[in-house]
CSV table of C-alpha atoms in Angstrom, one decimal:
chain,number,residue,atom,x,y,z
A,1,MET,CA,176.9,29.0,-149.0
A,2,GLU,CA,179.4,30.7,-146.7
A,3,GLN,CA,179.1,34.5,-146.5
A,4,PRO,CA,181.9,36.9,-146.0
A,5,PRO,CA,182.0,38.4,-142.4
A,6,GLY,CA,179.7,41.3,-142.0
A,7,PRO,CA,180.5,44.5,-140.1
A,8,ALA,CA,179.5,43.1,-136.7
A,9,ALA,CA,181.7,40.0,-137.2
A,10,GLN,CA,184.6,42.2,-138.2
A,11,LEU,CA,184.2,44.3,-135.1
A,12,ARG,CA,184.0,41.2,-132.9
A,13,ALA,CA,187.1,39.8,-134.5
A,14,ALA,CA,188.9,43.0,-133.7
A,15,GLY,CA,187.9,42.8,-130.1
A,16,VAL,CA,185.4,45.7,-130.3
A,17,PRO,CA,182.1,45.1,-128.5
A,18,VAL,CA,179.1,45.6,-130.9
A,19,LEU,CA,176.7,48.2,-129.6
A,20,VAL,CA,173.5,49.5,-131.1
A,21,GLY,CA,171.0,52.0,-129.7
A,22,ARG,CA,173.4,53.1,-126.9
A,23,THR,CA,174.8,56.4,-128.4
A,24,GLU,CA,173.6,58.5,-125.5
A,25,GLU,CA,174.7,56.1,-122.8
A,26,GLN,CA,178.2,55.7,-124.4
A,27,ALA,CA,178.6,59.5,-124.6
A,28,PHE,CA,177.6,59.8,-120.9
A,29,LEU,CA,180.1,57.2,-119.8
A,30,ARG,CA,182.9,58.6,-121.9
A,31,GLU,CA,182.2,62.0,-120.5
A,32,GLU,CA,182.4,60.7,-116.9
A,33,LEU,CA,185.6,58.8,-117.9
A,34,THR,CA,187.1,62.1,-119.2
A,35,LEU,CA,186.3,63.9,-116.0
A,36,ALA,CA,187.7,61.1,-113.9
A,37,LEU,CA,191.0,61.1,-116.0
A,38,GLY,CA,191.1,64.8,-115.2
A,39,GLY,CA,190.9,64.2,-111.5
A,40,HIS,CA,187.2,64.5,-110.9
A,41,GLY,CA,186.2,61.0,-110.0
A,42,ARG,CA,182.7,59.5,-109.9
A,43,LEU,CA,180.8,56.5,-108.9
A,44,VAL,CA,178.4,55.4,-111.7
A,45,LEU,CA,175.8,52.8,-111.0
A,46,LEU,CA,174.7,51.1,-114.3
A,47,GLY,CA,171.5,49.2,-113.9
A,48,GLY,CA,169.1,47.3,-116.1
A,49,GLU,CA,167.4,43.9,-116.7
A,50,ALA,CA,169.3,40.8,-117.6
A,51,GLY,CA,170.7,40.9,-121.1
A,52,ILE,CA,170.1,44.6,-121.6
A,53,GLY,CA,173.8,45.4,-122.4
A,54,LYS,CA,175.4,46.4,-119.1
A,55,THR,CA,178.5,44.2,-119.6
A,56,THR,CA,178.9,45.2,-123.2
A,57,LEU,CA,178.9,48.9,-122.3
A,58,ALA,CA,181.3,48.3,-119.4
A,59,ARG,CA,183.7,46.4,-121.7
A,60,ALA,CA,183.5,49.1,-124.4
A,61,LEU,CA,184.3,51.7,-121.8
A,62,ALA,CA,187.2,49.6,-120.5
A,63,GLY,CA,188.6,49.5,-124.0
A,64,VAL,CA,188.4,53.3,-124.2
A,65,ALA,CA,190.0,53.7,-120.8
A,66,ASP,CA,192.9,51.4,-121.8
A,67,GLU,CA,193.4,53.4,-125.0
A,68,ARG,CA,193.7,56.5,-123.0
A,69,GLY,CA,196.4,55.0,-120.7
A,70,ALA,CA,194.2,54.4,-117.6
A,71,CYS,CA,194.7,51.4,-115.4
A,72,VAL,CA,191.7,49.1,-115.7
A,73,LEU,CA,190.7,46.7,-113.0
A,74,ALA,CA,187.5,44.6,-112.8
A,75,GLY,CA,185.9,42.4,-110.2
A,76,HIS,CA,182.8,40.2,-110.8
A,77,CYS,CA,180.1,38.6,-108.7
A,78,TYR,CA,178.8,35.2,-109.5
A,79,ASP,CA,175.4,33.5,-109.2
A,80,LEU,CA,176.5,31.1,-106.4
A,81,THR,CA,174.4,29.7,-103.6
A,82,ASN,CA,176.9,31.0,-101.1
A,83,THR,CA,178.7,34.1,-102.2
A,84,PRO,CA,182.1,34.4,-100.5
A,85,PRO,CA,182.7,37.4,-98.3
A,86,TYR,CA,184.2,40.3,-100.4
A,87,GLY,CA,183.7,38.2,-103.5
A,88,PRO,CA,184.0,40.9,-106.2
A,89,TRP,CA,187.0,42.5,-104.4
A,90,LEU,CA,188.7,39.2,-104.2
A,91,ASP,CA,188.1,38.7,-107.9
A,92,LEU,CA,189.4,42.1,-108.7
A,93,VAL,CA,192.7,41.4,-106.8
A,94,ALA,CA,193.0,37.9,-108.3
A,95,GLY,CA,193.4,39.5,-111.8
A,96,TYR,CA,195.7,42.3,-110.6
A,97,ARG,CA,199.4,42.2,-111.5
A,98,PRO,CA,201.4,44.8,-109.5
A,99,THR,CA,204.2,45.4,-112.0
A,100,GLY,CA,206.4,48.5,-112.1
A,101,ASP,CA,205.3,51.2,-109.7
A,102,LEU,CA,201.9,49.6,-109.1
A,103,PRO,CA,201.1,49.1,-105.3
A,104,ILE,CA,200.9,45.8,-103.6
A,105,PRO,CA,197.3,44.8,-102.9
A,106,PRO,CA,196.1,44.3,-99.3
A,107,PRO,CA,197.6,41.1,-97.9
A,108,ALA,CA,194.1,40.0,-96.7
A,109,LEU,CA,192.9,39.8,-100.3
A,110,ALA,CA,196.1,38.8,-102.0
A,111,GLY,CA,195.8,35.7,-104.2
A,112,GLY,CA,192.1,36.0,-104.4
A,113,ARG,CA,191.5,34.4,-101.0
A,114,LEU,CA,190.5,36.1,-97.8
A,115,GLU,CA,193.2,35.6,-95.2
A,116,GLY,CA,194.3,37.1,-91.9
A,117,VAL,CA,191.5,39.6,-91.4
A,118,SER,CA,191.9,41.0,-87.9
A,119,SER,CA,188.9,43.3,-88.2
A,120,GLN,CA,186.5,44.8,-90.8
A,121,ALA,CA,187.8,48.3,-90.0
A,122,ALA,CA,191.4,47.3,-90.6
A,123,LEU,CA,190.5,45.6,-93.9
A,124,PHE,CA,188.5,48.6,-95.1
A,125,ALA,CA,191.5,50.9,-94.2
A,126,GLU,CA,193.9,48.6,-96.1
A,127,VAL,CA,191.6,48.6,-99.2
A,128,ARG,CA,191.2,52.4,-99.1
A,129,ARG,CA,195.0,52.8,-98.8
A,130,PHE,CA,195.6,50.5,-101.7
A,131,VAL,CA,193.2,52.5,-104.0
A,132,GLU,CA,194.8,55.8,-102.9
A,133,GLU,CA,198.2,54.4,-103.8
A,134,LEU,CA,196.8,53.0,-107.1
A,135,VAL,CA,195.4,56.4,-108.2
A,136,SER,CA,198.5,58.3,-107.2
A,137,GLY,CA,200.1,59.3,-110.4
A,138,ARG,CA,197.7,57.4,-112.7
A,139,SER,CA,194.0,57.4,-113.7
A,140,VAL,CA,192.0,54.3,-113.0
A,141,LEU,CA,188.8,52.6,-114.2
A,142,LEU,CA,187.5,50.2,-111.6
A,143,VAL,CA,184.5,48.0,-112.6
A,144,LEU,CA,182.5,45.9,-110.2
A,145,GLU,CA,180.0,43.8,-112.1
A,146,ASP,CA,176.7,42.2,-111.1
A,147,LEU,CA,176.4,43.6,-107.6
A,148,HIS,CA,172.9,42.1,-107.3
A,149,TRP,CA,174.9,38.9,-106.4
A,150,ALA,CA,177.3,40.7,-104.0
A,151,ASP,CA,177.5,39.6,-100.4
A,152,PRO,CA,176.6,42.3,-97.7
A,153,ALA,CA,180.3,42.7,-96.7
A,154,SER,CA,181.3,43.6,-100.3
A,155,LEU,CA,178.5,46.3,-100.4
A,156,GLU,CA,179.7,47.7,-97.0
A,157,LEU,CA,183.2,48.0,-98.4
A,158,LEU,CA,181.9,49.7,-101.5
A,159,ARG,CA,180.0,52.2,-99.3
A,160,HIS,CA,183.2,52.9,-97.4
A,161,ILE,CA,185.3,53.5,-100.6
A,162,ALA,CA,182.6,55.4,-102.6
A,163,PRO,CA,182.7,58.8,-100.7
A,164,PHE,CA,186.4,59.1,-101.5
A,165,VAL,CA,186.1,58.6,-105.2
A,166,ARG,CA,185.2,62.3,-106.0
A,167,SER,CA,188.7,63.4,-104.9
A,168,TRP,CA,190.5,60.7,-106.9
A,169,PRO,CA,191.2,60.3,-110.7
A,170,LEU,CA,189.0,57.2,-110.6
A,171,LEU,CA,185.8,56.2,-112.4
A,172,LEU,CA,184.1,53.5,-110.3
A,173,LEU,CA,181.5,51.7,-112.5
A,174,ALA,CA,179.2,49.3,-110.7
A,175,THR,CA,176.6,47.2,-112.6
A,176,TYR,CA,173.6,45.4,-111.3
A,177,ARG,CA,170.3,43.9,-112.5
A,178,VAL,CA,167.2,45.7,-111.5
A,179,ASP,CA,165.1,42.6,-112.1
A,180,GLU,CA,167.0,40.7,-109.4
A,181,LEU,CA,166.3,43.3,-106.7
A,182,THR,CA,163.5,43.0,-104.2
A,183,ARG,CA,162.8,45.2,-101.2
A,184,ARG,CA,164.6,42.7,-99.0
A,185,HIS,CA,167.7,42.6,-101.1
A,186,PRO,CA,170.9,44.0,-99.4
A,187,PHE,CA,171.8,46.0,-102.5
A,188,TYR,CA,168.3,47.5,-102.8
A,189,GLN,CA,168.5,48.6,-99.2
A,190,GLN,CA,172.0,50.1,-99.6
A,191,LEU,CA,171.4,51.8,-102.9
A,192,PRO,CA,169.9,55.2,-101.7
A,193,ALA,CA,172.7,55.7,-99.1
A,194,LEU,CA,175.4,54.7,-101.6
A,195,VAL,CA,174.2,57.3,-104.1
A,196,ARG,CA,173.7,60.0,-101.5
A,197,GLU,CA,177.0,59.5,-99.6
A,198,SER,CA,179.1,59.3,-102.8
A,199,GLU,CA,177.2,61.9,-104.9
A,200,GLY,CA,177.1,59.0,-107.4
A,201,LEU,CA,175.1,58.9,-110.6
A,202,ARG,CA,172.6,56.2,-111.8
A,203,LEU,CA,172.3,55.2,-115.4
A,204,ASP,CA,169.4,52.8,-116.1
A,205,LEU,CA,169.4,51.1,-119.5
A,206,ARG,CA,166.1,51.0,-121.4
A,207,ARG,CA,165.0,48.4,-123.9
A,208,LEU,CA,166.0,48.9,-127.6
A,209,ASP,CA,163.5,50.6,-129.9
A,210,ALA,CA,162.6,49.5,-133.4
A,211,GLY,CA,165.3,51.7,-134.9
A,212,ALA,CA,168.0,50.0,-132.8
A,213,LEU,CA,166.8,46.5,-133.6
A,214,ARG,CA,166.8,47.5,-137.3
A,215,ALA,CA,170.5,48.6,-136.9
A,216,LEU,CA,171.2,45.3,-135.2
A,217,VAL,CA,169.8,43.3,-138.1
A,218,ALA,CA,171.6,45.5,-140.6
A,219,LEU,CA,174.9,44.9,-138.9
A,220,ARG,CA,174.6,41.1,-139.2
A,221,PHE,CA,172.5,40.4,-142.3
A,222,THR,CA,172.0,41.7,-145.8
A,223,LEU,CA,168.3,41.2,-146.4
A,224,PRO,CA,165.7,42.6,-148.9
A,225,PRO,CA,163.9,45.5,-147.3
A,226,ALA,CA,160.6,43.6,-146.8
A,227,ASP,CA,162.3,40.7,-145.2
A,228,GLY,CA,164.4,43.0,-143.0
A,229,GLU,CA,161.2,44.7,-141.7
A,230,ARG,CA,159.6,41.2,-141.1
A,231,LEU,CA,162.6,40.2,-139.0
A,232,VAL,CA,162.6,43.5,-137.0
A,233,ASP,CA,158.8,43.1,-136.3
A,234,TYR,CA,159.5,39.5,-135.1
A,235,LEU,CA,162.2,40.7,-132.8
A,236,GLU,CA,160.0,43.5,-131.5
A,237,ARG,CA,157.2,41.1,-130.6
A,238,HIS,CA,159.3,38.4,-129.1
A,239,ALA,CA,162.5,40.0,-127.7
A,240,GLU,CA,160.7,43.1,-126.5
A,241,GLY,CA,163.8,45.3,-126.9
A,242,ASN,CA,166.2,43.1,-125.0
A,243,PRO,CA,169.5,42.9,-127.0
A,244,PHE,CA,170.5,39.6,-125.5
A,245,PHE,CA,167.1,38.0,-126.2
A,246,ALA,CA,167.2,39.5,-129.8
A,247,SER,CA,170.7,38.0,-130.4
A,248,GLU,CA,169.6,34.6,-129.2
A,249,LEU,CA,166.4,34.7,-131.3
A,250,LEU,CA,168.5,35.5,-134.4
A,251,ARG,CA,170.9,32.6,-133.5
A,252,ALA,CA,167.9,30.3,-133.1
A,253,LEU,CA,166.4,31.4,-136.5
A,254,GLN,CA,169.8,30.6,-138.1
A,255,GLU,CA,170.0,27.2,-136.4
A,256,GLU,CA,166.4,26.3,-137.6
A,257,ARG,CA,167.4,27.5,-141.2
A,258,LEU,CA,164.6,30.1,-141.1
A,259,LEU,CA,167.4,32.7,-141.6
A,260,SER,CA,169.9,31.3,-144.1
A,261,PRO,CA,172.7,32.6,-146.4
A,262,GLY,CA,172.0,32.8,-150.2
A,263,ASP,CA,174.0,33.7,-153.2
A,264,ASP,CA,173.4,37.5,-152.9
A,265,GLY,CA,172.7,37.9,-149.2
A,266,TRP,CA,170.4,36.3,-146.6
A,267,ARG,CA,167.0,34.7,-147.0
A,268,LEU,CA,164.2,34.8,-144.4
A,269,ALA,CA,161.6,32.1,-144.5
A,270,ALA,CA,158.0,32.4,-143.2
A,271,LEU,CA,158.0,33.4,-139.5
A,272,ASP,CA,154.8,31.6,-138.6
A,273,ARG,CA,156.0,30.1,-135.4
A,274,VAL,CA,158.0,31.2,-132.4
A,275,VAL,CA,161.5,29.6,-132.1
A,276,MET,CA,162.4,29.4,-128.4
A,277,PRO,CA,166.2,29.4,-127.9
A,278,ALA,CA,167.3,26.8,-125.3
A,279,LEU,CA,169.5,29.4,-123.5
A,280,LEU,CA,166.5,31.7,-123.0
A,281,SER,CA,164.5,28.8,-121.6
A,282,GLN,CA,167.2,28.2,-119.1
A,283,VAL,CA,167.4,31.9,-118.1
A,284,ILE,CA,163.6,32.1,-117.6
A,285,ASP,CA,163.4,28.8,-115.8
A,286,ALA,CA,166.1,29.9,-113.3
A,287,ARG,CA,164.4,33.2,-112.6
A,288,VAL,CA,161.0,31.6,-112.0
A,289,ALA,CA,162.5,28.7,-109.9
A,290,ARG,CA,163.7,31.2,-107.4
A,291,LEU,CA,160.1,32.0,-106.5
A,292,GLY,CA,159.4,28.5,-105.4
A,293,GLU,CA,157.2,25.7,-106.6
A,294,GLU,CA,154.0,27.1,-105.3
A,295,THR,CA,154.5,30.2,-107.5
A,296,ARG,CA,156.1,28.5,-110.5
A,297,LYS,CA,153.1,26.2,-111.2
A,298,PRO,CA,150.5,29.0,-111.4
A,299,LEU,CA,153.0,31.1,-113.5
A,300,ALA,CA,153.2,28.1,-115.9
A,301,VAL,CA,149.4,28.3,-116.2
A,302,ALA,CA,149.5,32.0,-116.9
A,303,ALA,CA,152.1,31.5,-119.6
A,304,VAL,CA,149.8,29.1,-121.4
A,305,ILE,CA,147.0,31.6,-121.2
A,306,GLY,CA,149.1,34.2,-123.0
A,307,GLN,CA,150.9,37.6,-122.7
A,308,GLU,CA,147.8,39.2,-121.1
A,309,VAL,CA,146.2,37.2,-118.4
A,310,PRO,CA,142.7,38.0,-117.1
A,311,LEU,CA,142.8,37.3,-113.3
A,312,ASP,CA,139.4,35.6,-113.2
A,313,LEU,CA,140.4,33.2,-116.0
A,314,TRP,CA,143.8,32.5,-114.3
A,315,ALA,CA,142.1,31.9,-111.0
A,316,ALA,CA,139.6,29.5,-112.5
A,317,VAL,CA,142.2,27.5,-114.5
A,318,ALA,CA,144.7,27.3,-111.7
A,319,GLY,CA,142.1,26.6,-109.0
A,320,LEU,CA,143.1,29.5,-106.8
A,321,ASP,CA,141.1,31.9,-104.7
A,322,ASP,CA,141.6,35.6,-105.0
A,323,GLU,CA,143.8,36.0,-102.0
A,324,ALA,CA,146.2,33.2,-103.1
A,325,LEU,CA,146.3,34.5,-106.6
A,326,LEU,CA,147.1,38.1,-105.6
A,327,THR,CA,149.9,36.9,-103.3
A,328,ILE,CA,151.4,35.1,-106.3
A,329,VAL,CA,151.0,38.2,-108.5
A,330,GLU,CA,152.7,40.4,-105.8
A,331,HIS,CA,155.7,38.0,-105.6
A,332,ALA,CA,156.0,37.7,-109.4
A,333,VAL,CA,155.8,41.5,-109.9
A,334,GLU,CA,158.4,42.1,-107.3
A,335,ALA,CA,160.7,39.6,-109.0
A,336,HIS,CA,160.0,41.4,-112.4
A,337,VAL,CA,158.5,38.2,-113.9
A,338,LEU,CA,155.1,39.9,-114.3
A,339,GLU,CA,154.1,43.5,-115.0
């Protein structure tokens, strides 16, 4: 039986991102936006694991900035084998439409393609001049998403621009995944200097607690109290506070008809098995595949053993000596696959 749209569906239909458990983070970002609109700019680095809600927060802030009359620009990085030089900056300019008194973007980046760059110093000066003209007479929110995939040249350009932000009516919001950063990663190496030179702020998103998961369930489903608590407990155990994982688990439960609409609300069947959403399998497979086959196979053995893996049992089942196993553990912990 088809149910009327719930509060979350109504918000999505209105173009409003649905956020739960992020009251403090939203207040922080809105306060920084208010300061930036008043001429006290800031670089804010928004970090967290994949699916933790960085993009949702950024889009919600973009909506607020647009309502307040700010100019909103966004550039994205993509998970490509070969990230193009200045990828997020090219993406930002590709979606920019200089109407009215808006300045023309740097010719080298115009059209979303890198052309005619005589030198890095000249390009950096052009981009800085463009941003200076952009913030002249208007407030700006500039969002650079997924900098863990950014090329080194893009990060160097960000370091060049960031120290000027404090004197502009500009909030520069940069997002990144902490679970993609290793000690050898260019962004990991640039991060301390970037924060120090720009007097920037870091905001790391934590996992949702049971109260936030309860709010997420209540937004989407009308369930008897006992069933609601069973569902929250299921999400706590299997999503571990990750809102993206929680949403995918809820979607999978609906697809399997374990969570289904009834005459007076929703019904929840027995949750005596784990339903693994296909999208989550792909996400996990992609992360583990980056570690190489020699690491992936022992991790598959560990996954069969369970959430907690005794090292002696793991070594015996996988046929590994202590040194080989500890090397695998070190790589997996650095990649945030193991804790």
